[in-house]
Amino acid sequence: MTSPKPAARPLASCKRANYGIDAPDVVLRFFLIGLAGFAVGLACILASRNGLLPWARFLIAPFLNVGFCFVLTALVMIWGSKIGKLRLRDRVLDALPWRGDEFVLDVGCGHGLLLIGAARRLRGGKAIGLDLWQKQDQAGNSREATWQNVEIEGVADRVELKDGDARALPFPDNAFDVILSSWALHNIYDQAGRETAVQEIVRVLKPGGRLLLMDIRHTKEYARVLQLAAPKWSDHAGGAAQMRDVKRAGPNFTFVIPSFTLTATKPG
Ligand SMILES: C[S@@+](CC[C@H](N)C(=O)[O-])C[C@H]1O[C@@H](n2cnc3c(N)ncnc32)[C@H](O)[C@@H]1O
């Protein structure tokens, strides 16, 4: 029998967890391009007003527009990292049918966004976060920073962190009830690598287990891998060839670039 859905655990401390700024280099580049746009726009205003370059007045609006768009995009990306993705995290996790005793894996957990969200829904079980902790993918990314968030959010008794690569998950077949991943797999730049990662995720998911993948790119590709025969895991996992109930939802514009959410269940 399924026990009632457990309520999310309350926060243990008034210190706030820091879930990092995603794609920090992109945010910085957008700010710099935006500021350069404003600077050239202002220079055009001055040059056309004092008669130095009268034709420069035609460039004022285009440069100020470019500056505005890039700075706005950078600000929205920071808002997405600080506020938007926490709201989205709570929405997608609330939509999963939690029992409260699941074994959960967050692939590419970064600062622990989904990992901690899942752990707060557990009374037993375990939530494991796996990552390579790449700083170019998330500012200040490290196992230590994630563990600090785990402690701030009061879930250290339910969480483990592991160093590892999504393409070679260091777990046995059929190990997890729920596997989560947010904005991580697109950081694997070759298609074969991403396909291997999705197949690895399915391999370590238990029959009947649920999968939730969020990403800004390649979600159709992930869905195709889930829907097609996936020999790398079906060899291990007893011949089942495709995931059930593969659904792609979205878009969500938390990071300006549309994010899509994929959910699926492994045949039991
Ligand atoms: C944009 S961050 C997202 C982190 C977290 N899931 C979140 O939503 O805040 C992407 C994360 O994926 C991790 N990552 C990238 N490639 C990976 C791989 N092949 N295996 C495991 N983690 C990976 C990065 O180190 C980084 O922590």
PDB file of N, CA and C and ligand atoms in Angstrom, residues 19-24 81 85-86 89 106-115 130-139 141-142 146 162-169 180-189 193 197 214-216 255, ligand 1:
ATOM      1  N   TYR A  19      22.583  27.908  -4.612  1.00  0.00           N
ATOM      2  CA  TYR A  19      22.533  26.903  -5.676  1.00  0.00           C
ATOM      3  C   TYR A  19      23.331  27.305  -6.913  1.00  0.00           C
ATOM      4  N   GLY A  20      24.136  28.346  -6.798  1.00  0.00           N
ATOM      5  CA  GLY A  20      25.098  28.674  -7.861  1.00  0.00           C
ATOM      6  C   GLY A  20      24.477  29.390  -9.053  1.00  0.00           C
ATOM      7  N   ILE A  21      25.336  30.122  -9.768  1.00  0.00           N
ATOM      8  CA  ILE A  21      24.909  30.764 -11.019  1.00  0.00           C
ATOM      9  C   ILE A  21      25.262  29.808 -12.154  1.00  0.00           C
ATOM     10  N   ASP A  22      24.255  29.433 -12.935  1.00  0.00           N
ATOM     11  CA  ASP A  22      24.509  28.506 -14.041  1.00  0.00           C
ATOM     12  C   ASP A  22      25.151  29.235 -15.215  1.00  0.00           C
ATOM     13  N   ALA A  23      26.008  28.504 -15.941  1.00  0.00           N
ATOM     14  CA  ALA A  23      26.717  29.035 -17.110  1.00  0.00           C
ATOM     15  C   ALA A  23      27.304  30.423 -16.826  1.00  0.00           C
ATOM     16  N   PRO A  24      28.159  30.554 -15.781  1.00  0.00           N
ATOM     17  CA  PRO A  24      28.639  31.884 -15.376  1.00  0.00           C
ATOM     18  C   PRO A  24      29.372  32.624 -16.492  1.00  0.00           C
ATOM     19  N   SER A  81      18.799  31.381 -12.013  1.00  0.00           N
ATOM     20  CA  SER A  81      19.667  30.594 -11.124  1.00  0.00           C
ATOM     21  C   SER A  81      19.298  30.782  -9.658  1.00  0.00           C
ATOM     22  N   LYS A  85      14.724  28.685 -10.896  1.00  0.00           N
ATOM     23  CA  LYS A  85      14.919  27.235 -10.919  1.00  0.00           C
ATOM     24  C   LYS A  85      14.491  26.571  -9.608  1.00  0.00           C
ATOM     25  N   LEU A  86      14.478  27.344  -8.508  1.00  0.00           N
ATOM     26  CA  LEU A  86      13.972  26.763  -7.253  1.00  0.00           C
ATOM     27  C   LEU A  86      12.458  26.550  -7.334  1.00  0.00           C
ATOM     28  N   ARG A  89      11.917  23.641  -9.658  1.00  0.00           N
ATOM     29  CA  ARG A  89      12.294  22.421  -8.944  1.00  0.00           C
ATOM     30  C   ARG A  89      11.129  21.920  -8.064  1.00  0.00           C
ATOM     31  N   ASP A 106      20.592  11.968  -8.251  1.00  0.00           N
ATOM     32  CA  ASP A 106      20.582  13.207  -9.040  1.00  0.00           C
ATOM     33  C   ASP A 106      21.881  13.230  -9.852  1.00  0.00           C
ATOM     34  N   VAL A 107      21.742  13.117 -11.180  1.00  0.00           N
ATOM     35  CA  VAL A 107      22.914  13.045 -12.062  1.00  0.00           C
ATOM     36  C   VAL A 107      23.325  14.459 -12.469  1.00  0.00           C
ATOM     37  N   GLY A 108      24.561  14.849 -12.140  1.00  0.00           N
ATOM     38  CA  GLY A 108      25.014  16.220 -12.397  1.00  0.00           C
ATOM     39  C   GLY A 108      24.328  17.155 -11.417  1.00  0.00           C
ATOM     40  N   CYS A 109      24.433  16.830 -10.113  1.00  0.00           N
ATOM     41  CA  CYS A 109      23.623  17.521  -9.087  1.00  0.00           C
ATOM     42  C   CYS A 109      24.083  18.954  -8.840  1.00  0.00           C
ATOM     43  N   GLY A 110      25.342  19.301  -9.239  1.00  0.00           N
ATOM     44  CA  GLY A 110      25.842  20.647  -8.961  1.00  0.00           C
ATOM     45  C   GLY A 110      25.702  20.974  -7.479  1.00  0.00           C
ATOM     46  N   HIS A 111      25.139  22.134  -7.171  1.00  0.00           N
ATOM     47  CA  HIS A 111      24.980  22.556  -5.774  1.00  0.00           C
ATOM     48  C   HIS A 111      23.837  21.831  -5.058  1.00  0.00           C
ATOM     49  N   GLY A 112      23.185  20.879  -5.743  1.00  0.00           N
ATOM     50  CA  GLY A 112      22.226  20.021  -5.049  1.00  0.00           C
ATOM     51  C   GLY A 112      20.771  20.425  -5.181  1.00  0.00           C
ATOM     52  N   LEU A 113      20.440  21.133  -6.272  1.00  0.00           N
ATOM     53  CA  LEU A 113      19.070  21.638  -6.423  1.00  0.00           C
ATOM     54  C   LEU A 113      18.017  20.526  -6.298  1.00  0.00           C
ATOM     55  N   LEU A 114      18.042  19.556  -7.215  1.00  0.00           N
ATOM     56  CA  LEU A 114      17.045  18.481  -7.180  1.00  0.00           C
ATOM     57  C   LEU A 114      17.345  17.505  -6.047  1.00  0.00           C
ATOM     58  N   LEU A 115      18.631  17.277  -5.814  1.00  0.00           N
ATOM     59  CA  LEU A 115      19.071  16.350  -4.764  1.00  0.00           C
ATOM     60  C   LEU A 115      18.453  16.720  -3.422  1.00  0.00           C
ATOM     61  N   LEU A 130      25.523  12.878  -7.792  1.00  0.00           N
ATOM     62  CA  LEU A 130      26.756  12.532  -8.514  1.00  0.00           C
ATOM     63  C   LEU A 130      27.140  13.696  -9.421  1.00  0.00           C
ATOM     64  N   ASP A 131      28.421  14.005  -9.453  1.00  0.00           N
ATOM     65  CA  ASP A 131      28.842  15.123 -10.315  1.00  0.00           C
ATOM     66  C   ASP A 131      30.338  15.067 -10.597  1.00  0.00           C
ATOM     67  N   LEU A 132      30.721  15.801 -11.660  1.00  0.00           N
ATOM     68  CA  LEU A 132      32.141  16.057 -11.951  1.00  0.00           C
ATOM     69  C   LEU A 132      32.554  17.410 -11.368  1.00  0.00           C
ATOM     70  N   TRP A 133      31.566  18.190 -10.876  1.00  0.00           N
ATOM     71  CA  TRP A 133      31.791  19.500 -10.237  1.00  0.00           C
ATOM     72  C   TRP A 133      32.553  20.448 -11.172  1.00  0.00           C
ATOM     73  N   GLN A 134      32.082  20.620 -12.384  1.00  0.00           N
ATOM     74  CA  GLN A 134      32.753  21.505 -13.347  1.00  0.00           C
ATOM     75  C   GLN A 134      32.364  22.962 -13.083  1.00  0.00           C
ATOM     76  N   LYS A 135      33.375  23.799 -12.857  1.00  0.00           N
ATOM     77  CA  LYS A 135      33.105  25.196 -12.489  1.00  0.00           C
ATOM     78  C   LYS A 135      32.602  26.025 -13.668  1.00  0.00           C
ATOM     79  N   GLN A 136      32.925  25.587 -14.907  1.00  0.00           N
ATOM     80  CA  GLN A 136      32.422  26.356 -16.050  1.00  0.00           C
ATOM     81  C   GLN A 136      30.908  26.143 -16.238  1.00  0.00           C
ATOM     82  N   ASP A 137      30.367  25.067 -15.654  1.00  0.00           N
ATOM     83  CA  ASP A 137      28.927  24.798 -15.794  1.00  0.00           C
ATOM     84  C   ASP A 137      28.117  25.481 -14.696  1.00  0.00           C
ATOM     85  N   GLN A 138      28.751  25.701 -13.542  1.00  0.00           N
ATOM     86  CA  GLN A 138      28.054  26.368 -12.436  1.00  0.00           C
ATOM     87  C   GLN A 138      29.108  27.051 -11.556  1.00  0.00           C
ATOM     88  N   ALA A 139      28.912  28.322 -11.279  1.00  0.00           N
ATOM     89  CA  ALA A 139      29.924  29.076 -10.519  1.00  0.00           C
ATOM     90  C   ALA A 139      30.113  28.474  -9.124  1.00  0.00           C
ATOM     91  N   ASN A 141      31.260  25.633  -8.206  1.00  0.00           N
ATOM     92  CA  ASN A 141      30.822  24.234  -8.118  1.00  0.00           C
ATOM     93  C   ASN A 141      31.862  23.386  -7.403  1.00  0.00           C
ATOM     94  N   SER A 142      31.472  22.707  -6.335  1.00  0.00           N
ATOM     95  CA  SER A 142      32.388  21.778  -5.671  1.00  0.00           C
ATOM     96  C   SER A 142      31.575  20.891  -4.745  1.00  0.00           C
ATOM     97  N   THR A 146      28.391  21.893  -2.165  1.00  0.00           N
ATOM     98  CA  THR A 146      27.117  21.152  -2.171  1.00  0.00           C
ATOM     99  C   THR A 146      26.823  20.594  -0.780  1.00  0.00           C
ATOM    100  N   LYS A 162      28.777  11.820  -4.509  1.00  0.00           N
ATOM    101  CA  LYS A 162      29.727  10.913  -5.146  1.00  0.00           C
ATOM    102  C   LYS A 162      30.343  11.606  -6.355  1.00  0.00           C
ATOM    103  N   ASP A 163      31.667  11.473  -6.524  1.00  0.00           N
ATOM    104  CA  ASP A 163      32.315  11.966  -7.739  1.00  0.00           C
ATOM    105  C   ASP A 163      32.053  10.937  -8.830  1.00  0.00           C
ATOM    106  N   GLY A 164      31.699  11.380 -10.019  1.00  0.00           N
ATOM    107  CA  GLY A 164      31.481  10.408 -11.092  1.00  0.00           C
ATOM    108  C   GLY A 164      30.971  11.072 -12.340  1.00  0.00           C
ATOM    109  N   ASP A 165      31.014  10.301 -13.435  1.00  0.00           N
ATOM    110  CA  ASP A 165      30.618  10.775 -14.764  1.00  0.00           C
ATOM    111  C   ASP A 165      29.311  10.094 -15.159  1.00  0.00           C
ATOM    112  N   ALA A 166      28.387  10.901 -15.679  1.00  0.00           N
ATOM    113  CA  ALA A 166      27.084  10.359 -16.096  1.00  0.00           C
ATOM    114  C   ALA A 166      27.238   9.253 -17.145  1.00  0.00           C
ATOM    115  N   ARG A 167      28.347   9.267 -17.884  1.00  0.00           N
ATOM    116  CA  ARG A 167      28.537   8.273 -18.957  1.00  0.00           C
ATOM    117  C   ARG A 167      29.005   6.932 -18.436  1.00  0.00           C
ATOM    118  N   ALA A 168      29.361   6.850 -17.182  1.00  0.00           N
ATOM    119  CA  ALA A 168      29.808   5.576 -16.592  1.00  0.00           C
ATOM    120  C   ALA A 168      29.395   5.594 -15.126  1.00  0.00           C
ATOM    121  N   LEU A 169      28.113   5.423 -14.882  1.00  0.00           N
ATOM    122  CA  LEU A 169      27.603   5.582 -13.511  1.00  0.00           C
ATOM    123  C   LEU A 169      28.154   4.473 -12.612  1.00  0.00           C
ATOM    124  N   LEU A 180      16.921  11.709 -11.182  1.00  0.00           N
ATOM    125  CA  LEU A 180      16.649  13.099 -11.558  1.00  0.00           C
ATOM    126  C   LEU A 180      17.892  13.684 -12.218  1.00  0.00           C
ATOM    127  N   SER A 181      17.699  14.664 -13.073  1.00  0.00           N
ATOM    128  CA  SER A 181      18.850  15.382 -13.625  1.00  0.00           C
ATOM    129  C   SER A 181      18.354  16.722 -14.166  1.00  0.00           C
ATOM    130  N   SER A 182      19.035  17.806 -13.803  1.00  0.00           N
ATOM    131  CA  SER A 182      18.601  19.115 -14.298  1.00  0.00           C
ATOM    132  C   SER A 182      19.768  19.871 -14.922  1.00  0.00           C
ATOM    133  N   TRP A 183      19.579  20.272 -16.148  1.00  0.00           N
ATOM    134  CA  TRP A 183      20.511  21.131 -16.900  1.00  0.00           C
ATOM    135  C   TRP A 183      21.944  20.597 -16.860  1.00  0.00           C
ATOM    136  N   ALA A 184      22.085  19.279 -16.861  1.00  0.00           N
ATOM    137  CA  ALA A 184      23.428  18.681 -16.751  1.00  0.00           C
ATOM    138  C   ALA A 184      23.874  18.012 -18.048  1.00  0.00           C
ATOM    139  N   LEU A 185      22.994  17.219 -18.676  1.00  0.00           N
ATOM    140  CA  LEU A 185      23.467  16.351 -19.774  1.00  0.00           C
ATOM    141  C   LEU A 185      23.871  17.132 -21.022  1.00  0.00           C
ATOM    142  N   HIS A 186      23.321  18.351 -21.230  1.00  0.00           N
ATOM    143  CA  HIS A 186      23.727  19.109 -22.427  1.00  0.00           C
ATOM    144  C   HIS A 186      25.190  19.526 -22.342  1.00  0.00           C
ATOM    145  N   ASN A 187      25.766  19.435 -21.123  1.00  0.00           N
ATOM    146  CA  ASN A 187      27.195  19.755 -20.974  1.00  0.00           C
ATOM    147  C   ASN A 187      28.100  18.631 -21.493  1.00  0.00           C
ATOM    148  N   ILE A 188      27.515  17.519 -21.904  1.00  0.00           N
ATOM    149  CA  ILE A 188      28.275  16.485 -22.615  1.00  0.00           C
ATOM    150  C   ILE A 188      28.140  16.849 -24.089  1.00  0.00           C
ATOM    151  N   TYR A 189      29.255  17.210 -24.727  1.00  0.00           N
ATOM    152  CA  TYR A 189      29.149  17.875 -26.032  1.00  0.00           C
ATOM    153  C   TYR A 189      28.997  16.935 -27.218  1.00  0.00           C
ATOM    154  N   GLY A 193      28.132  10.499 -26.385  1.00  0.00           N
ATOM    155  CA  GLY A 193      28.313  10.599 -24.932  1.00  0.00           C
ATOM    156  C   GLY A 193      26.977  10.828 -24.233  1.00  0.00           C
ATOM    157  N   ALA A 197      25.007   8.398 -21.598  1.00  0.00           N
ATOM    158  CA  ALA A 197      24.557   8.861 -20.275  1.00  0.00           C
ATOM    159  C   ALA A 197      23.091   8.484 -20.044  1.00  0.00           C
ATOM    160  N   MET A 214      15.533  17.375 -16.885  1.00  0.00           N
ATOM    161  CA  MET A 214      15.243  18.736 -17.372  1.00  0.00           C
ATOM    162  C   MET A 214      16.462  19.241 -18.109  1.00  0.00           C
ATOM    163  N   ASP A 215      16.248  19.899 -19.254  1.00  0.00           N
ATOM    164  CA  ASP A 215      17.417  20.441 -19.942  1.00  0.00           C
ATOM    165  C   ASP A 215      17.005  21.519 -20.939  1.00  0.00           C
ATOM    166  N   ILE A 216      18.006  22.326 -21.336  1.00  0.00           N
ATOM    167  CA  ILE A 216      17.737  23.388 -22.309  1.00  0.00           C
ATOM    168  C   ILE A 216      17.966  22.917 -23.741  1.00  0.00           C
ATOM    169  N   PHE A 255      15.643  30.104 -17.940  1.00  0.00           N
ATOM    170  CA  PHE A 255      16.972  30.562 -18.378  1.00  0.00           C
ATOM    171  C   PHE A 255      16.929  31.218 -19.758  1.00  0.00           C
TER     172      PHE A 255
HETATM  173  C1  LIG B   1      24.348  23.812 -15.116  1.00  0.00           C
HETATM  174  S1  LIG B   1      24.912  22.754 -13.847  1.00  0.00           S
HETATM  175  C2  LIG B   1      23.360  22.191 -13.164  1.00  0.00           C
HETATM  176  C3  LIG B   1      23.531  21.672 -11.759  1.00  0.00           C
HETATM  177  C4  LIG B   1      22.262  21.257 -11.037  1.00  0.00           C
HETATM  178  N1  LIG B   1      21.696  20.076 -11.620  1.00  0.00           N
HETATM  179  C5  LIG B   1      21.257  22.384 -11.030  1.00  0.00           C
HETATM  180  O1  LIG B   1      20.194  22.248 -11.656  1.00  0.00           O
HETATM  181  O2  LIG B   1      21.493  23.416 -10.373  1.00  0.00           O
HETATM  182  C6  LIG B   1      25.451  21.286 -14.724  1.00  0.00           C
HETATM  183  C7  LIG B   1      26.115  20.261 -13.822  1.00  0.00           C
HETATM  184  O3  LIG B   1      26.372  19.083 -14.579  1.00  0.00           O
HETATM  185  C8  LIG B   1      27.649  18.582 -14.198  1.00  0.00           C
HETATM  186  N2  LIG B   1      28.136  17.715 -15.284  1.00  0.00           N
HETATM  187  C9  LIG B   1      28.486  18.067 -16.538  1.00  0.00           C
HETATM  188  N3  LIG B   1      28.866  16.998 -17.248  1.00  0.00           N
HETATM  189  C10 LIG B   1      28.763  15.921 -16.417  1.00  0.00           C
HETATM  190  C11 LIG B   1      29.017  14.532 -16.554  1.00  0.00           C
HETATM  191  N4  LIG B   1      29.462  14.012 -17.715  1.00  0.00           N
HETATM  192  N5  LIG B   1      28.791  13.731 -15.498  1.00  0.00           N
HETATM  193  C12 LIG B   1      28.350  14.249 -14.312  1.00  0.00           C
HETATM  194  N6  LIG B   1      28.079  15.552 -14.126  1.00  0.00           N
HETATM  195  C13 LIG B   1      28.296  16.380 -15.154  1.00  0.00           C
HETATM  196  C14 LIG B   1      28.477  19.833 -13.981  1.00  0.00           C
HETATM  197  O4  LIG B   1      29.637  19.601 -13.220  1.00  0.00           O
HETATM  198  C15 LIG B   1      27.460  20.719 -13.263  1.00  0.00           C
HETATM  199  O5  LIG B   1      27.471  20.515 -11.880  1.00  0.00           O
END
